[in-house]
Short mmCIF file of C-alpha atoms in Angstrom, two decimals:
data_model
loop_
_atom_site.label_atom_id
_atom_site.label_comp_id
_atom_site.label_asym_id
_atom_site.label_seq_id
_atom_site.Cartn_x
_atom_site.Cartn_y
_atom_site.Cartn_z
CA MET A 1 -28.30 -1.98 7.71
CA SER A 2 -30.57 -2.83 10.63
CA THR A 3 -30.13 -5.82 12.92
CA ALA A 4 -33.37 -7.26 11.54
CA GLU A 5 -32.05 -7.10 7.99
CA ARG A 6 -28.84 -8.73 9.07
CA ASP A 7 -30.67 -11.50 10.84
CA GLN A 8 -32.79 -12.07 7.77
CA GLY A 9 -29.64 -12.40 5.70
CA ARG A 10 -28.38 -15.02 8.15
CA GLU A 11 -31.56 -17.03 8.13
CA THR A 12 -31.87 -17.17 4.37
CA GLY A 13 -28.15 -17.69 3.87
CA GLN A 14 -28.24 -15.00 1.19
CA ASP A 15 -25.22 -13.28 2.45
CA GLU A 16 -22.82 -15.68 4.06
CA VAL A 17 -19.97 -13.26 3.69
CA ARG A 18 -21.63 -10.67 5.81
CA GLN A 19 -21.71 -13.11 8.70
CA ILE A 20 -17.95 -13.27 8.52
CA TYR A 21 -17.30 -9.62 7.95
CA ASP A 22 -20.19 -7.23 8.34
CA PRO A 23 -19.27 -4.11 6.40
CA VAL A 24 -20.66 -1.81 9.03
CA ALA A 25 -20.81 -3.58 12.37
CA ASP A 26 -17.41 -5.18 11.92
CA THR A 27 -15.63 -2.06 10.81
CA PRO A 28 -13.02 -1.68 13.47
CA SER A 29 -13.03 1.77 15.02
CA ARG A 30 -9.36 1.39 15.90
CA TYR A 31 -6.70 -0.83 14.42
CA ARG A 32 -4.06 -2.83 16.20
CA ARG A 33 -0.60 -1.30 16.24
CA SER A 34 2.02 -3.86 15.26
CA PRO A 35 5.00 -4.51 17.50
CA PRO A 36 8.11 -2.75 16.13
CA GLU A 37 9.84 -5.99 15.16
CA ALA A 38 6.97 -6.91 12.82
CA ASN A 39 8.18 -4.47 10.18
CA PRO A 40 11.59 -3.37 8.92
CA PRO A 41 13.03 -0.12 10.25
CA LEU A 42 13.05 2.81 7.85
CA ASP A 43 16.69 3.40 8.73
CA TYR A 44 18.60 0.24 7.85
CA PRO A 45 22.22 0.97 6.86
CA PRO A 46 22.90 -2.36 5.07
CA TYR A 47 20.30 -1.23 2.48
CA LYS A 48 22.18 1.85 1.36
CA SER A 49 19.33 3.78 -0.26
CA THR A 50 17.61 4.08 3.13
CA GLN A 51 20.32 6.52 4.21
CA THR A 52 18.78 9.61 2.61
CA ARG A 53 15.23 8.31 2.49
CA HIS A 54 14.23 7.79 6.11
CA PRO A 55 12.76 10.42 8.43
CA LYS A 56 15.16 11.45 11.18
CA GLN A 57 12.59 13.13 13.40
CA PRO A 58 10.39 10.95 15.61
CA LEU A 59 7.05 9.91 14.14
CA VAL A 60 4.02 11.65 15.65
CA TYR A 61 1.29 9.40 17.06
CA LEU A 62 -1.81 9.48 14.86
CA PRO A 63 -5.09 8.42 16.48
CA HIS A 64 -7.40 6.37 14.27
CA THR A 65 -10.19 8.70 13.17
CA VAL A 66 -12.71 8.27 10.40
CA THR A 67 -10.08 9.15 7.78
CA GLU A 68 -7.86 6.27 8.90
CA ILE A 69 -10.51 3.57 9.34
CA THR A 70 -12.14 4.09 5.94
CA GLY A 71 -10.75 3.06 2.58
CA PRO A 72 -11.37 3.05 -1.16
CA GLN A 73 -12.70 0.48 -3.58
CA LEU A 74 -10.65 0.69 -6.77
CA GLN A 75 -12.01 -2.14 -8.91
CA GLN A 76 -13.80 0.28 -11.24
CA ALA A 77 -11.01 2.82 -11.30
CA VAL A 78 -8.45 0.22 -12.44
CA ARG A 79 -10.98 -1.37 -14.83
CA LEU A 80 -10.30 -4.81 -13.42
CA ALA A 81 -10.54 -7.54 -16.08
CA PRO A 82 -10.41 -11.34 -15.60
CA THR A 83 -7.23 -11.65 -17.69
CA ASP A 84 -5.47 -9.22 -15.34
CA SER A 85 -4.77 -12.14 -13.00
CA ASP A 86 -3.08 -14.31 -15.66
CA LEU A 87 0.28 -12.79 -16.56
CA THR A 88 0.92 -15.52 -19.14
CA VAL A 89 -1.89 -14.50 -21.52
CA GLN A 90 -1.31 -10.77 -21.80
CA HIS A 91 0.57 -10.95 -25.10
CA GLY A 92 0.44 -12.83 -28.40
CA GLY A 93 2.60 -15.73 -27.26
CA GLU A 94 3.62 -17.71 -24.19
CA PRO A 95 6.24 -16.16 -21.94
CA ILE A 96 9.39 -18.21 -21.30
CA GLY A 97 9.93 -19.74 -17.88
CA GLU A 98 8.38 -21.93 -15.21
CA ARG A 99 4.60 -21.44 -15.18
CA ILE A 100 3.34 -21.03 -11.59
CA ILE A 101 0.09 -20.42 -9.80
CA VAL A 102 0.44 -18.11 -6.83
CA SER A 103 -2.55 -18.01 -4.53
CA GLY A 104 -3.52 -17.40 -0.95
CA HIS A 105 -5.83 -15.47 1.32
CA VAL A 106 -5.80 -11.97 2.67
CA TYR A 107 -6.70 -11.97 6.37
CA ASP A 108 -6.61 -9.47 9.16
CA THR A 109 -4.72 -10.23 12.35
CA GLU A 110 -7.85 -11.80 13.85
CA GLY A 111 -7.89 -14.26 10.97
CA LYS A 112 -10.91 -12.70 9.30
CA PRO A 113 -10.77 -12.97 5.51
CA LEU A 114 -10.80 -9.66 3.66
CA ARG A 115 -13.10 -9.99 0.69
CA GLY A 116 -13.16 -7.64 -2.29
CA THR A 117 -9.76 -6.13 -1.66
CA LEU A 118 -7.48 -5.23 -4.52
CA VAL A 119 -4.26 -7.24 -4.85
CA GLU A 120 -1.69 -5.98 -7.35
CA ILE A 121 1.60 -7.62 -8.33
CA TRP A 122 4.60 -6.79 -10.45
CA GLN A 123 7.76 -8.79 -11.03
CA ALA A 124 10.81 -9.55 -13.14
CA ASN A 125 10.67 -12.13 -15.92
CA ALA A 126 12.20 -15.61 -15.79
CA ALA A 127 15.64 -14.13 -16.45
CA GLY A 128 15.32 -11.61 -13.63
CA ARG A 129 14.73 -8.61 -15.89
CA TYR A 130 11.94 -6.07 -15.39
CA ALA A 131 10.08 -4.65 -18.38
CA HIS A 132 11.00 -1.20 -17.12
CA ARG A 133 13.03 1.44 -18.93
CA TRP A 134 15.50 1.86 -16.09
CA ASP A 135 16.31 -1.80 -15.57
CA ARG A 136 19.71 -2.18 -17.26
CA TRP A 137 20.56 -5.70 -16.07
CA ALA A 138 22.05 -7.60 -19.03
CA ALA A 139 19.39 -10.30 -19.16
CA PRO A 140 16.89 -10.69 -22.00
CA LEU A 141 13.48 -9.05 -22.01
CA ASP A 142 10.59 -11.34 -22.90
CA PRO A 143 8.27 -9.82 -25.51
CA ASN A 144 5.47 -11.98 -24.13
CA PHE A 145 5.81 -10.91 -20.53
CA THR A 146 5.12 -7.56 -18.87
CA GLY A 147 5.02 -8.87 -15.33
CA ALA A 148 2.05 -6.99 -13.90
CA GLY A 149 -1.25 -8.33 -12.60
CA ARG A 150 -4.30 -7.44 -10.58
CA CYS A 151 -7.21 -9.23 -8.97
CA GLU A 152 -9.61 -8.78 -6.11
CA THR A 153 -10.06 -11.26 -3.30
CA ASP A 154 -13.20 -13.37 -3.47
CA ALA A 155 -15.84 -13.87 -0.77
CA ASN A 156 -13.36 -15.98 1.21
CA GLY A 157 -10.56 -13.47 0.90
CA ARG A 158 -8.76 -15.60 -1.68
CA TYR A 159 -6.62 -14.30 -4.54
CA GLU A 160 -4.97 -16.21 -7.38
CA PHE A 161 -2.48 -15.33 -10.10
CA THR A 162 -1.00 -17.38 -12.91
CA THR A 163 2.46 -16.17 -13.81
CA ILE A 164 6.07 -17.13 -14.52
CA ARG A 165 8.53 -17.79 -11.74
CA PRO A 166 10.73 -14.66 -11.60
CA GLY A 167 14.51 -14.98 -11.68
CA PRO A 168 16.92 -13.46 -9.16
CA TYR A 169 18.93 -10.48 -10.37
CA PRO A 170 21.99 -8.45 -9.40
CA TRP A 171 21.75 -4.91 -8.05
CA GLY A 172 24.15 -2.19 -7.02
CA ASN A 173 23.79 -2.12 -3.23
CA HIS A 174 27.18 -3.75 -2.56
CA TYR A 175 29.74 -5.93 -4.32
CA ASN A 176 28.06 -8.94 -5.97
CA ALA A 177 24.64 -8.14 -4.54
CA TRP A 178 21.72 -10.27 -5.77
CA ARG A 179 18.06 -10.04 -4.91
CA PRO A 180 16.36 -13.34 -4.05
CA ALA A 181 13.59 -14.08 -6.55
CA HIS A 182 10.46 -12.25 -5.48
CA ILE A 183 7.08 -10.95 -6.57
CA HIS A 184 6.08 -7.46 -5.46
CA PHE A 185 2.65 -7.34 -3.82
CA SER A 186 0.44 -4.33 -3.17
CA VAL A 187 -2.65 -4.89 -1.04
CA LEU A 188 -5.11 -2.07 -0.65
CA GLY A 189 -6.88 -3.44 2.41
CA ARG A 190 -10.23 -2.09 3.53
CA ALA A 191 -8.96 0.87 5.51
CA PHE A 192 -6.16 3.42 5.17
CA THR A 193 -4.49 1.76 8.16
CA GLN A 194 -4.26 -1.59 6.33
CA ARG A 195 -2.40 -0.50 3.20
CA LEU A 196 0.54 -2.82 2.52
CA VAL A 197 3.27 -3.05 -0.08
CA THR A 198 5.61 -6.00 0.30
CA GLN A 199 7.42 -8.80 -1.52
CA MET A 200 6.69 -12.53 -1.69
CA TYR A 201 9.70 -14.83 -1.72
CA PHE A 202 10.13 -18.47 -2.72
CA PRO A 203 11.09 -21.32 -0.37
CA ASP A 204 14.78 -22.01 0.31
CA ASP A 205 16.19 -19.21 -1.83
CA PRO A 206 20.01 -19.41 -1.64
CA PHE A 207 20.26 -15.61 -1.68
CA PHE A 208 18.32 -15.10 1.57
CA PRO A 209 21.40 -14.79 3.85
CA TYR A 210 22.94 -12.08 1.66
CA ASP A 211 19.98 -9.81 0.93
CA PRO A 212 19.64 -6.68 3.09
CA ILE A 213 16.05 -6.05 2.00
CA PHE A 214 14.84 -9.50 3.10
CA ASN A 215 16.95 -9.28 6.27
CA SER A 216 15.75 -5.78 7.10
CA VAL A 217 12.93 -7.62 8.86
CA ARG A 218 14.97 -8.47 11.93
CA ASP A 219 12.63 -11.01 13.51
CA GLU A 220 13.09 -14.44 11.97
CA ARG A 221 9.46 -15.47 12.39
CA ALA A 222 8.38 -12.23 10.75
CA ARG A 223 10.79 -12.89 7.85
CA ARG A 224 9.26 -16.32 7.35
CA ARG A 225 5.88 -14.67 6.85
CA MET A 226 7.20 -13.31 3.54
CA ILE A 227 8.09 -16.75 2.13
CA SER A 228 5.57 -18.72 0.11
CA THR A 229 5.21 -22.49 0.36
CA PHE A 230 5.17 -25.02 -2.45
CA ASN A 231 1.87 -26.88 -2.62
CA ILE A 232 1.80 -30.12 -4.63
CA HIS A 233 -1.99 -30.36 -4.23
CA GLU A 234 -2.59 -27.13 -6.10
CA THR A 235 -0.20 -27.84 -8.94
CA ARG A 236 -1.96 -28.40 -12.28
CA PRO A 237 -0.68 -31.67 -13.75
CA ASN A 238 1.23 -31.13 -16.99
CA TRP A 239 0.70 -27.40 -16.65
CA ALA A 240 1.87 -25.38 -13.64
CA GLN A 241 3.59 -25.48 -10.25
CA ALA A 242 1.78 -23.93 -7.31
CA PHE A 243 2.83 -21.71 -4.42
CA ASN A 244 0.69 -20.51 -1.53
CA TRP A 245 1.12 -17.29 0.35
CA ASP A 246 -1.28 -15.81 2.89
CA ILE A 247 -1.14 -12.13 3.69
CA TYR A 248 -2.06 -10.68 7.09
CA LEU A 249 -3.12 -7.05 7.41
CA ARG A 250 -3.74 -5.17 10.62
CA GLY A 251 -6.96 -6.06 12.42
CA PRO A 252 -8.99 -4.41 15.16
CA ALA A 253 -7.35 -3.24 18.35
CA ALA A 254 -8.08 -5.73 21.11
CA THR A 255 -9.74 -3.30 23.49
CA PRO A 256 -10.92 0.28 23.24
CA PHE A 257 -8.32 1.17 25.86
CA GLU A 258 -5.39 -0.17 23.92
CA GLU A 259 -5.69 2.65 21.44
CA ALA A 260 -6.96 5.43 23.66
CA PHE A 261 -5.95 8.82 22.35
CA MET B 1 -5.72 -16.16 18.27
CA ILE B 2 -3.96 -13.08 17.01
CA PHE B 3 -1.85 -13.41 13.88
CA GLU B 4 1.05 -11.09 13.23
CA VAL B 5 1.08 -8.89 10.16
CA THR B 6 2.93 -9.64 6.97
CA PRO B 7 5.98 -7.36 7.06
CA SER B 8 6.38 -4.48 4.66
CA GLN B 9 9.12 -4.40 2.00
CA THR B 10 10.24 -1.62 -0.30
CA VAL B 11 8.16 -0.78 -3.36
CA GLY B 12 11.48 -0.76 -5.25
CA PRO B 13 12.37 1.15 -8.39
CA TYR B 14 10.14 -0.68 -10.89
CA PHE B 15 6.61 -0.36 -9.46
CA ALA B 16 5.55 1.57 -12.58
CA ILE B 17 5.20 -1.77 -14.37
CA GLY B 18 2.12 -2.55 -12.35
CA MET B 19 0.89 0.19 -10.06
CA PRO B 20 -0.28 3.03 -12.33
CA TYR B 21 -3.75 2.99 -13.81
CA GLU B 22 -5.35 5.44 -16.21
CA GLY B 23 -6.53 8.55 -14.44
CA GLY B 24 -5.03 7.42 -11.14
CA HIS B 25 -4.43 11.01 -10.13
CA LEU B 26 -8.10 11.92 -10.65
CA ILE B 27 -9.66 11.90 -7.19
CA VAL B 28 -12.51 13.76 -8.88
CA PRO B 29 -13.30 13.63 -12.61
CA GLU B 30 -11.89 16.41 -14.77
CA GLY B 31 -14.37 19.26 -15.03
CA THR B 32 -15.74 18.81 -11.50
CA PRO B 33 -16.92 22.22 -10.24
CA GLY B 34 -14.54 23.51 -7.58
CA ALA B 35 -11.79 21.06 -8.50
CA ILE B 36 -8.28 21.96 -7.37
CA THR B 37 -4.85 20.60 -8.20
CA ILE B 38 -2.54 19.61 -5.40
CA THR B 39 1.01 19.34 -6.57
CA GLY B 40 4.32 18.89 -4.83
CA THR B 41 7.86 17.65 -5.10
CA VAL B 42 9.37 14.88 -3.01
CA TYR B 43 12.96 15.41 -1.77
CA ASP B 44 15.50 13.10 -0.18
CA GLY B 45 18.03 13.94 2.53
CA ARG B 46 20.44 15.48 0.04
CA GLY B 47 17.74 17.83 -1.22
CA GLU B 48 17.52 15.90 -4.47
CA VAL B 49 14.16 15.03 -5.96
CA ILE B 50 12.93 11.45 -5.73
CA PRO B 51 11.72 10.62 -9.24
CA ASP B 52 10.71 7.05 -8.38
CA HIS B 53 8.18 7.78 -5.67
CA LEU B 54 4.65 6.47 -5.45
CA ILE B 55 2.16 8.62 -3.58
CA GLU B 56 -1.47 7.99 -2.60
CA PHE B 57 -4.18 10.30 -1.19
CA TRP B 58 -7.30 9.34 0.77
CA GLN B 59 -9.90 11.94 1.68
CA PRO B 60 -13.58 12.86 1.99
CA ASP B 61 -15.41 15.22 -0.38
CA GLY B 62 -16.13 18.89 0.36
CA ASP B 63 -18.99 17.88 2.66
CA GLY B 64 -16.80 15.56 4.70
CA ARG B 65 -18.30 12.41 3.14
CA PHE B 66 -16.25 9.42 2.04
CA VAL B 67 -16.80 6.74 -0.59
CA ASP B 68 -15.78 4.11 1.92
CA VAL B 69 -15.64 0.45 1.01
CA HIS B 70 -17.52 -0.45 4.21
CA GLY B 71 -20.25 2.11 3.64
CA TYR B 72 -19.14 3.93 6.76
CA GLY B 73 -21.00 7.15 7.39
CA GLU B 74 -22.95 9.07 4.77
CA ARG B 75 -21.74 8.28 1.28
CA SER B 76 -20.44 11.09 -0.92
CA THR B 77 -22.93 12.24 -3.54
CA LEU B 78 -20.29 14.07 -5.57
CA ASP B 79 -20.45 12.66 -9.09
CA GLY B 80 -17.53 10.37 -9.87
CA PHE B 81 -15.78 11.07 -6.57
CA ARG B 82 -13.20 8.38 -5.77
CA GLY B 83 -11.67 9.84 -2.64
CA PHE B 84 -8.46 8.06 -3.61
CA GLY B 85 -5.62 9.12 -5.86
CA ARG B 86 -2.40 7.42 -6.87
CA TYR B 87 0.54 9.03 -8.64
CA GLY B 88 3.72 7.21 -9.65
CA VAL B 89 5.12 6.95 -13.17
CA GLU B 90 8.00 5.32 -15.03
CA ASP B 91 9.55 8.64 -16.04
CA GLY B 92 8.84 10.57 -12.88
CA ASP B 93 10.51 13.94 -12.30
CA GLY B 94 9.89 13.99 -8.56
CA THR B 95 6.74 16.08 -8.77
CA TYR B 96 3.27 14.59 -8.29
CA ARG B 97 -0.06 16.07 -9.24
CA MET B 98 -3.56 15.16 -8.04
CA LEU B 99 -6.90 16.60 -9.13
CA THR B 100 -9.33 16.77 -6.24
CA VAL B 101 -11.65 18.94 -4.16
CA LYS B 102 -10.74 20.46 -0.85
CA PRO B 103 -11.94 18.03 1.80
CA GLY B 104 -14.60 19.01 4.32
CA ARG B 105 -14.32 18.63 8.07
CA VAL B 106 -14.85 15.22 9.66
CA PRO B 107 -15.37 14.20 13.28
CA GLY B 108 -12.77 12.99 15.75
CA PRO B 109 -10.67 12.13 17.54
CA GLY B 110 -13.06 11.38 20.36
CA ALA B 111 -16.67 12.42 20.78
CA GLY B 112 -17.80 15.88 19.73
CA ALA B 113 -14.51 16.96 18.17
CA LEU B 114 -14.21 18.18 14.61
CA GLN B 115 -11.01 17.94 12.57
CA ALA B 116 -9.61 20.57 10.24
CA PRO B 117 -9.79 19.68 6.52
CA HIS B 118 -7.06 17.16 5.82
CA ILE B 119 -5.95 14.45 3.40
CA ASP B 120 -4.23 11.23 4.49
CA VAL B 121 -1.10 10.58 2.42
CA THR B 122 0.96 7.44 1.89
CA LEU B 123 4.40 7.70 0.32
CA PHE B 124 6.42 4.77 -1.02
CA ALA B 125 9.82 4.77 -2.73
CA ARG B 126 12.89 2.71 -3.39
CA GLY B 127 15.06 3.02 -0.29
CA MET B 128 12.02 3.02 1.96
CA LEU B 129 11.37 -0.35 3.61
CA ASN B 130 7.93 0.74 4.76
CA ARG B 131 5.55 3.44 3.70
CA VAL B 132 5.58 6.78 5.45
CA VAL B 133 2.29 8.45 6.32
CA THR B 134 1.58 12.14 6.54
CA ARG B 135 -1.42 14.46 6.43
CA ILE B 136 -2.02 17.46 4.24
CA TYR B 137 -3.65 20.40 6.03
CA PHE B 138 -4.40 23.73 4.38
CA ALA B 139 -2.60 26.97 5.21
CA ASP B 140 -5.76 29.03 4.58
CA GLU B 141 -7.73 27.18 7.28
CA ALA B 142 -6.03 28.85 10.23
CA GLU B 143 -9.05 28.77 12.53
CA ALA B 144 -9.86 25.09 11.93
CA ASN B 145 -6.18 24.16 12.11
CA ALA B 146 -5.81 25.86 15.49
CA ALA B 147 -8.59 23.65 16.86
CA ASP B 148 -7.41 20.39 15.27
CA ALA B 149 -6.43 17.87 17.94
CA VAL B 150 -3.95 16.01 15.74
CA LEU B 151 -2.22 19.12 14.48
CA GLN B 152 -1.93 20.42 18.04
CA THR B 153 0.09 17.33 19.03
CA VAL B 154 2.68 18.20 16.39
CA PRO B 155 5.54 20.35 17.75
CA ALA B 156 4.67 23.95 16.85
CA ALA B 157 7.97 24.52 15.03
CA ARG B 158 7.19 21.62 12.65
CA ARG B 159 3.49 22.27 11.95
CA HIS B 160 4.22 24.32 8.85
CA THR B 161 5.50 21.18 7.10
CA LEU B 162 1.92 19.85 7.06
CA LEU B 163 0.36 22.96 5.51
CA ALA B 164 -0.38 23.01 1.80
CA GLN B 165 0.17 26.52 0.47
CA PRO B 166 -2.38 28.14 -1.85
CA VAL B 167 -1.15 28.58 -5.44
CA ASP B 168 -2.92 29.29 -8.73
CA GLY B 169 -5.56 26.60 -9.25
CA GLY B 170 -4.96 24.79 -6.00
CA TYR B 171 -2.24 24.07 -3.47
CA ARG B 172 1.39 23.09 -3.23
CA PHE B 173 2.57 20.43 -0.77
CA ASP B 174 6.24 19.46 -0.96
CA ILE B 175 7.58 16.53 1.02
CA HIS B 176 11.06 16.47 2.58
CA LEU B 177 12.17 13.10 3.94
CA GLN B 178 14.98 14.75 5.91
CA GLY B 179 16.54 18.15 6.52
CA ALA B 180 15.58 21.43 8.18
CA ASP B 181 12.04 21.22 6.81
CA GLU B 182 11.61 17.48 7.29
CA THR B 183 7.92 16.74 6.83
CA VAL B 184 6.09 15.44 9.87
CA PHE B 185 5.35 11.74 9.46
CA PHE B 186 2.89 9.87 11.61
CA ASP B 187 2.96 6.67 13.58
CA LEU B 188 -0.21 5.09 12.26
#
């Protein structure tokens, strides 16, 4: 797109989004590298399965080339449908549990909203049981709840799901281990560098101090970025509670020199 | 103001509830002329297969053109080309399979350089608190590989772990998280 075309879009207000995030001009050529404490280490002994599943050799620095700064659009591939974002209407009846609306924005680290990016979630049901063959936890399955959803962020980078509040559940990591209630999130981002899979937690979960996965993020402020907030203003009266959770993906490197190869 | 990123957490054992989609492994549609299958097995540090892994590919077409969400560069004209593949199933046996075309060469890093054909790979699994990232290069591209700036930064004794080996109908690319043949993973 030429500068003239862009300016025309600005003047007519036809494409307000583009002013926020021009798909070409604003494509970062290099992405910011997060400080080490921002993410959990791959080797984290309290989470036992990491023992045989982390690389032992040092990682090799990868410069950001065209392969890393580009990314796919999967909306057609996944055949995204409006009901994909409401996990309570995917079966014949209503699932059991607390109905909640989970919404937020996907931003980059400069605070720019990421529009049109695919957000995917999966979770346990209200009793803490996953509709997965290998989940053997002795809690009931809910025939009206699969626990999977998809949506894409809108022009402001906003996503929204309607679902059931998931229950905590025990797991085999150590004696009497329980996972805090959580919803798994997968965010495609707009570049290979931005791909993120994480978990959203709920405020004040009593299991936080005992969970090695949550605590694998060693920095307390970073941990807090995984916890949603209750929002009374977005609750739907006589219908659903509401939780907000914003997601931040890597943004552009601050200067060309920061990422020099 | 710079915001910090949302931290990564493990994909866990039950991602197959939500992550697969029909034809996820089809980076090109079935029947695409020149299509190849890239298959491989993912191993943990005990040499046991990891059945609950989720793997994703990102690559250009045979002409080095992407189907990028930003419209970066010249867009691929290959019919139905997605450039992206995802494999991860409820009853996994540790071996993934993607249908694709061999990628073409793309520029970088830096001005004037050209990279050897490669595919960017993301691997997730239970027991991994963050993704690991690797690149697939091709063993039958010796000349291009020798001139590839990224591959040349990899210790020579480990480069073979990034080379997909030609097999009937395509290539094989196994991934070892640990051990003598530990795959090279990148700091992205």
